[in-house]
Coordinates of C-alpha atoms in Angstrom, one line a residue:
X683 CA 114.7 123.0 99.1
X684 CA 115.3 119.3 98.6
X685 CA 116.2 117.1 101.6
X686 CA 117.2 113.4 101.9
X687 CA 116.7 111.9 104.8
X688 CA 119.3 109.3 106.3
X689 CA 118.2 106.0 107.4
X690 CA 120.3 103.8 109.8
X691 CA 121.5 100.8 108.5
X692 CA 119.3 101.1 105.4
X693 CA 119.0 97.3 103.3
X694 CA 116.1 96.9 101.0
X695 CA 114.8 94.1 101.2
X696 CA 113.5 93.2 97.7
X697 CA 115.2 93.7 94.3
X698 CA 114.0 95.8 91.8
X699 CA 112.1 92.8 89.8
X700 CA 110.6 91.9 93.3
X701 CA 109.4 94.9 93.9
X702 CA 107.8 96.1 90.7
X703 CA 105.8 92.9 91.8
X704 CA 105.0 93.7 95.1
X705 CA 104.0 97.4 93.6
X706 CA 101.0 95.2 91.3
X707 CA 100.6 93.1 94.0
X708 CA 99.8 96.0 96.5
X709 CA 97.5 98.2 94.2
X710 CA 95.3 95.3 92.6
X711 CA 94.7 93.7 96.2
X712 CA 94.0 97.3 98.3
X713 CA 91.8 98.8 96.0
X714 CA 89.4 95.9 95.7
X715 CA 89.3 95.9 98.9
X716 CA 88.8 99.2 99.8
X717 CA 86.1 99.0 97.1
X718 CA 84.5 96.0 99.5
X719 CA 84.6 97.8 102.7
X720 CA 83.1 101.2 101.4
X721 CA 81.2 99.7 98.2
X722 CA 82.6 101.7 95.7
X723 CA 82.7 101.4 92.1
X724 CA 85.4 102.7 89.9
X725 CA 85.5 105.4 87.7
X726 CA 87.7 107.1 84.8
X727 CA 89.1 111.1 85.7
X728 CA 90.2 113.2 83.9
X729 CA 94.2 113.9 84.1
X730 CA 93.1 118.0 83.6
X731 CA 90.1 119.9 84.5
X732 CA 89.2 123.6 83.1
X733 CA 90.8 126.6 84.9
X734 CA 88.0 128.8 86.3
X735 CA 85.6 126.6 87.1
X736 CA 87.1 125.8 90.8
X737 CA 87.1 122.3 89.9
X738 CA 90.9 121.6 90.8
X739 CA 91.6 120.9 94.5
X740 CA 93.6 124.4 95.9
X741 CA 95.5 122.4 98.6
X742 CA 96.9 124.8 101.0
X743 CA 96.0 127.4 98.5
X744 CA 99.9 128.9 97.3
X745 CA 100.5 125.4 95.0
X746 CA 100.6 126.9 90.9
X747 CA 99.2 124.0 89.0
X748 CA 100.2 122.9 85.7
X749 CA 98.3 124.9 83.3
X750 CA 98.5 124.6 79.4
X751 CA 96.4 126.5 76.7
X752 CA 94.4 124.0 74.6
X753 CA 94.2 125.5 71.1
X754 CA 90.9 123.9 69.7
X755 CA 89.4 126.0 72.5
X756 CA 90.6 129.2 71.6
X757 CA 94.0 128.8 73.8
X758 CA 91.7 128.9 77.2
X759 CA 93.6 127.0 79.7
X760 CA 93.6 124.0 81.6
X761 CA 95.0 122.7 84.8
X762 CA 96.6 119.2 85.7
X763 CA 95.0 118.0 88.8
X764 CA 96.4 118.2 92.1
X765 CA 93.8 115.7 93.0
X766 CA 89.6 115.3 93.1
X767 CA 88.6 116.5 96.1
X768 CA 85.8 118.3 94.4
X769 CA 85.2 116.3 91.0
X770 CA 84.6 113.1 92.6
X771 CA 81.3 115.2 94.4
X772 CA 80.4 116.3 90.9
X773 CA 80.6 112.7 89.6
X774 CA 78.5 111.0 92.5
X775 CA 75.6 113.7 91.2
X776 CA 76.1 113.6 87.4
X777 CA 76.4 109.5 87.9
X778 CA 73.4 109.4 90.6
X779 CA 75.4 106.8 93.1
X780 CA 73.3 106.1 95.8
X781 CA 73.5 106.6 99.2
X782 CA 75.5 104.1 101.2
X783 CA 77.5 103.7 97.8
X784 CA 80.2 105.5 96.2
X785 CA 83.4 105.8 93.6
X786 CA 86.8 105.4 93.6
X787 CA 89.5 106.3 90.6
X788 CA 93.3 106.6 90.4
X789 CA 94.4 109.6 90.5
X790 CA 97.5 111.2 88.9
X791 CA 98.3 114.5 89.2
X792 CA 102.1 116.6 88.6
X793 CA 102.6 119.0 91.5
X794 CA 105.3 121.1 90.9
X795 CA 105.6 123.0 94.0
X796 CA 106.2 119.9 95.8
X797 CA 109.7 120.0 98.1
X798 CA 111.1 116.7 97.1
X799 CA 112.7 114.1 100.0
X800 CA 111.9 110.9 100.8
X801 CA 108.2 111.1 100.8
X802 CA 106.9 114.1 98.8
X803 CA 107.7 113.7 94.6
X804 CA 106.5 116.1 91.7
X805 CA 104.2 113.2 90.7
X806 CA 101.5 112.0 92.6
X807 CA 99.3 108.6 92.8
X808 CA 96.2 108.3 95.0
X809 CA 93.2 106.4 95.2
X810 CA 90.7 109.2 95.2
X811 CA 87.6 107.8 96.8
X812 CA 84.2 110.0 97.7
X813 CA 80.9 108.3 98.7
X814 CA 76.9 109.3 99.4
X815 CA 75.9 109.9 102.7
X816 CA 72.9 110.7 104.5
X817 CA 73.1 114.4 107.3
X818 CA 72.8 112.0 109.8
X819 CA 76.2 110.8 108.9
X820 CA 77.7 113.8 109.2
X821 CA 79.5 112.6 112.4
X822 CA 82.8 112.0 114.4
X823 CA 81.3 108.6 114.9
X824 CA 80.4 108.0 111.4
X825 CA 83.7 109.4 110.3
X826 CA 85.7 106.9 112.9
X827 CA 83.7 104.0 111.4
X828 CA 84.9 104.6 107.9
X829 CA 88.4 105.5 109.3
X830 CA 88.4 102.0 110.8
X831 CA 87.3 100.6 107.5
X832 CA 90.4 101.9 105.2
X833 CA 92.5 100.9 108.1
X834 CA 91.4 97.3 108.2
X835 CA 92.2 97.2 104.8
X836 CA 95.7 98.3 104.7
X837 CA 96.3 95.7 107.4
X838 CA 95.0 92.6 105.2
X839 CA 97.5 94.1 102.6
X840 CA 100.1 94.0 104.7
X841 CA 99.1 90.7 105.8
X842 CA 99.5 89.4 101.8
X843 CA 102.8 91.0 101.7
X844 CA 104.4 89.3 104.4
X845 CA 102.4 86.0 103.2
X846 CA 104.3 86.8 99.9
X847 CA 107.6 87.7 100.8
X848 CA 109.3 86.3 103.6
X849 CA 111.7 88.7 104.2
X850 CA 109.2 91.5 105.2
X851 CA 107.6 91.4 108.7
X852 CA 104.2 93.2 110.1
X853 CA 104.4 96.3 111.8
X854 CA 101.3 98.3 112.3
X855 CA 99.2 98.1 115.1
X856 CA 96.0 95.8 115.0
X857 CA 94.2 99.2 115.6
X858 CA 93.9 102.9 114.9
X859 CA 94.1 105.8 117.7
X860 CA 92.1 108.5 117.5
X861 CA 93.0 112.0 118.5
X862 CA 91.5 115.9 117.7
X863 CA 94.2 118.0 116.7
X864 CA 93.4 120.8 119.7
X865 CA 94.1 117.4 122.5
X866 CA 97.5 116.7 120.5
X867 CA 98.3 120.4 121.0
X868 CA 97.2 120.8 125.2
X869 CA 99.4 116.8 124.7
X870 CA 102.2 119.1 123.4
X871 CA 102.3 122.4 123.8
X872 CA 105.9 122.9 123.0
X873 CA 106.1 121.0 120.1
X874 CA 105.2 122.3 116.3
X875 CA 102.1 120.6 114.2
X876 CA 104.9 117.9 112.6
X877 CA 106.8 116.9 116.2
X878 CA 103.4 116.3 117.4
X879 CA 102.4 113.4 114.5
X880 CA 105.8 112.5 115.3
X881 CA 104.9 112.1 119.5
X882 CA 101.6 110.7 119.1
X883 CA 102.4 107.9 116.4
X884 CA 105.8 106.9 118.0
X885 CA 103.3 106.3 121.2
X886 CA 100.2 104.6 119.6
X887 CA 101.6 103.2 115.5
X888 CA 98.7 104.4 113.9
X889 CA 97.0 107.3 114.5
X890 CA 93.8 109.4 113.1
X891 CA 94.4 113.0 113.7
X892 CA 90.8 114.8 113.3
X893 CA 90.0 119.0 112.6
X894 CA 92.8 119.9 110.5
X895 CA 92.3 123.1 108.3
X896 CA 90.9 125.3 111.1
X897 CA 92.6 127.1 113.5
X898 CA 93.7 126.1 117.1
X899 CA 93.6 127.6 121.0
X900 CA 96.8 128.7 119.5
X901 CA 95.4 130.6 116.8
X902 CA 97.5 128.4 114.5
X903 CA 96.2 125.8 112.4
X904 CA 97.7 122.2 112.6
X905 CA 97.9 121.8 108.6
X906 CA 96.2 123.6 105.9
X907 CA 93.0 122.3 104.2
X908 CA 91.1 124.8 101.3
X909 CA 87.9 125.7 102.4
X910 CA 85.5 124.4 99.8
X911 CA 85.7 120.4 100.4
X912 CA 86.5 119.0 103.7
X913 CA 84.4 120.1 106.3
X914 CA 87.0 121.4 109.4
X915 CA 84.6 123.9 110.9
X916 CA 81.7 122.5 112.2
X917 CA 81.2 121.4 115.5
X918 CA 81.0 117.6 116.1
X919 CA 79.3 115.7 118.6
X920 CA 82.4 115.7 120.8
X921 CA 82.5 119.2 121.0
X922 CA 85.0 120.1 118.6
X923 CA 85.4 121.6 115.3
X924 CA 86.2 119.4 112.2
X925 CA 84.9 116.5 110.7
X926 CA 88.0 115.6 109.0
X927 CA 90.8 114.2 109.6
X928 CA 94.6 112.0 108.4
X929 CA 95.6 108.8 108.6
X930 CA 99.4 108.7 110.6
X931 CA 101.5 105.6 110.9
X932 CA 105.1 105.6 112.6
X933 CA 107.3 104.4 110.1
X934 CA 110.2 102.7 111.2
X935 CA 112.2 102.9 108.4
X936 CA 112.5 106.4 108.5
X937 CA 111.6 106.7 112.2
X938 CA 109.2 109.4 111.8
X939 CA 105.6 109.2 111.1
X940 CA 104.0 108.9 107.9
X941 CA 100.8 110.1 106.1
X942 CA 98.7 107.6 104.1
X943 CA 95.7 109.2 104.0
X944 CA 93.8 112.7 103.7
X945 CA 89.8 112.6 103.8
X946 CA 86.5 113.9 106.0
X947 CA 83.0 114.4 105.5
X948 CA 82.7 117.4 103.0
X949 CA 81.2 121.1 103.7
X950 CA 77.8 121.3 103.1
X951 CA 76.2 124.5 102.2
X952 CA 76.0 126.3 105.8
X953 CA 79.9 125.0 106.1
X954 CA 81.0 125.8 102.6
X955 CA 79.8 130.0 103.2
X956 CA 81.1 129.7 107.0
X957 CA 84.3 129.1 105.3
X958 CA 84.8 130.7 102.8
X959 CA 84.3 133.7 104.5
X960 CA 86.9 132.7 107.4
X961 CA 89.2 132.2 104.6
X962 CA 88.3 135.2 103.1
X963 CA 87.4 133.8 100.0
X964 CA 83.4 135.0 99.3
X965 CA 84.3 135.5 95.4
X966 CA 84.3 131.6 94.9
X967 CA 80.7 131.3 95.8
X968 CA 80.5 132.1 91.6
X969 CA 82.1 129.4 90.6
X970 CA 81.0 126.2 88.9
X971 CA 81.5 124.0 91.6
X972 CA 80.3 125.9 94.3
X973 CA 77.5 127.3 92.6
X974 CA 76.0 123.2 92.4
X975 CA 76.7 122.9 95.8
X976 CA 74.7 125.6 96.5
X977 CA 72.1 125.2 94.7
X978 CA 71.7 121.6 96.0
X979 CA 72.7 120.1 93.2
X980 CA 75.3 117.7 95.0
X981 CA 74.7 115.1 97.6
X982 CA 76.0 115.0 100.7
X983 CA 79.2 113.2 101.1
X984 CA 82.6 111.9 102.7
X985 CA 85.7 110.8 100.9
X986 CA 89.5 111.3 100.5
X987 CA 93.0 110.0 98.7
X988 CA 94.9 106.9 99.6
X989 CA 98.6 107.3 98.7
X990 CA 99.5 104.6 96.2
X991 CA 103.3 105.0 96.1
X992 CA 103.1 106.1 99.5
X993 CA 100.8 102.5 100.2
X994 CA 103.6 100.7 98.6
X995 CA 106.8 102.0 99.7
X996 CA 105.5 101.2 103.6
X997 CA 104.3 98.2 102.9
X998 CA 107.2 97.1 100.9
X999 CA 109.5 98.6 103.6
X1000 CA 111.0 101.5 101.4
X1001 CA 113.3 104.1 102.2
X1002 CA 112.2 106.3 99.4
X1003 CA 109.3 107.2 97.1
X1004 CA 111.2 107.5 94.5
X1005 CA 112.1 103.0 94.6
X1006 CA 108.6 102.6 93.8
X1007 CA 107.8 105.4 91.3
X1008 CA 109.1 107.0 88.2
X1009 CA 109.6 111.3 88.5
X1010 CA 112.2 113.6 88.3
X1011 CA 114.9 114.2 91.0
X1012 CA 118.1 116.5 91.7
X1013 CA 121.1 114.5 90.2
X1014 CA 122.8 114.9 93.5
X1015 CA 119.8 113.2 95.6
X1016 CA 120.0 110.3 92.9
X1017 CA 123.7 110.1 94.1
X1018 CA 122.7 110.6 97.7
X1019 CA 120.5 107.3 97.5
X1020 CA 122.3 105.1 95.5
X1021 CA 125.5 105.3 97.9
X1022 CA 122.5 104.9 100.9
X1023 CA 121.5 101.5 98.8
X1024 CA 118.3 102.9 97.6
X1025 CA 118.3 103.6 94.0
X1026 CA 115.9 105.5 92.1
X1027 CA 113.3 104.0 89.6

């Protein structure tokens, strides 16, 4: 069901013309940065993979993607993307990138599933990143130091922004917290998954959440994560299980907090069987992609997706997703926000 929310006092700050610059501004700026920090190169993906090859990224695994039958191939079908968790790992090996190095790509994917508000739209921009790593990376440490990375660069964005446009002030903390999802839930036992995020980045601005996908004390899980990239099971250094992770802001705008960033160090072969078979989910041990991985045919490695509407509509101090992107919206929400003075690209 689609859901708007309200925000007090609502002004935005730049016109339309200003903030199709800021938009260029943003994405040319971060990405060569993020590039720097993780040394990166870019990439072309694909904007549709194969079905059956187990390729596409399952999310929680009830999202239908967009599949089409191709009829120079005999009407077999093929999927849109709903991002490249696991073709990024398939282009480190088939491009041989180094370790210490890695890619990066925009990704574009439809997502038709998707309950549309303020943040969530049926079109979706990231920066998909993914980069070589040795086992003894394979760390909370190691993890934290790349977290700390992206982080840095979204503040020197935001520092160019407010250089730019004087009407838009700093807000995020000089640095990131770090908390394991099992802490937040002893922190707040009362509270569901979301109200936590909410608690913890009111209290800290920015906030790392690590171990999502797996399930809690509680027997619940804090968010969902498919089983066959990100590695949420194994036990870290700091005795915990998950070696992945979000990056949270608090968002004043909205006054809630905010997701920028999915990533983690991904499964490697004794994670990848672990769990699948916690998910119940043996039968994909055929497939394509986890047939390379098991035959050690892919390198170790860490990576993620960077919002780049979400990137943008913080930085630019947006209501909605929907003033910095183009998609599809119910008439009445396109009513809704042009009598809250935010009207829809």
């Amino acid at each position: 069901m689609s859901q708007l929310i309200h925000p007090k006092n609502y002004k935005a700050l730049l016109d339309m013309h200003k903030t199709e610059q800021g938009i260029k501004l943003i994405k040319d700026f971060f990405q060569q940065n993020l590039a720097t920090e993780l040394r990166l190169r870019r990439v072309t993906a694909p904007l549709f993979v194969m079905q059956g090859l187990g390729i596409n990224d399952d999310l929680n695994g009830i999202e239908r993607p967009v599949t089409f039958p191709i009829k120079d191939l005999g009407d077999r079908k093929a999927e849109v993307v709903h991002s490249l968790a696991k073709w990024k790992r398939l282009t480190l090996a088939d491009y041989k990138i180094p370790t210490g190095h890695g890619i990066y790509t925009d990704m574009n994917a439809i997502r038709a599933d998707e309950e549309l508000d303020n943040l969530h739209s049926l079109y979706v921009d990231q920066w998909d990143w993914e980069a070589v790593i040795n086992k003894e990376d394979r760390t909370i440490a190691f993890l934290k130091d790349v977290v700390e990375r992206i982080y840095a660069a979204i503040r020197r964005t935001e520092y160019l922004v407010c250089e730019t446009y004087d009407s838009i002030k700093p807000f995020l903390p000089q640095k990131i917290h770090f908390v394991h999802s099992e802490d937040l839930l002893q922190m707040y036992p009362d509270m569901t998954p979301k109200e936590r995020e909410d608690a913890i980045c009111k209290k800290y601005g920015a906030v790392f959440v690590i171990g999502i996908g797996g399930k809690l004390s509680d027997g619940k899980k804090h968010d969902g994560r498919a089983p066959d990239y990100d590695d949420w099971s194994t036990v870290s250094e700091d005795g915990y299980a998950g070696l992945n992770g979000d990056i949270l802001i608090w968002y004043p705008v909205l006054e809630r907090s905010f997701e920028l960033s999915s990533m983690g160090v991904r499964v490697d072969k004794a994670a990848l069987l672990r769990q699948l078979e916690i998910e119940g989910e043996e039968e994909r041990e055929k497939l394509y992609f986890h047939q390379r991985l098991l035959n050690d045919e892919l390198p170790l490695s860490i990576g993620g997706g960077i919002g780049q509407s979400r990137l943008c509509m913080v930085l630019l101090h947006k209501a909605h997703i929907g003033e910095i992107q183009a998609s599809i919206w119910p008439e009445s929400m396109r009513k809704e926000c042009r009598e809250l003075g935010m009207p829809l690209i």
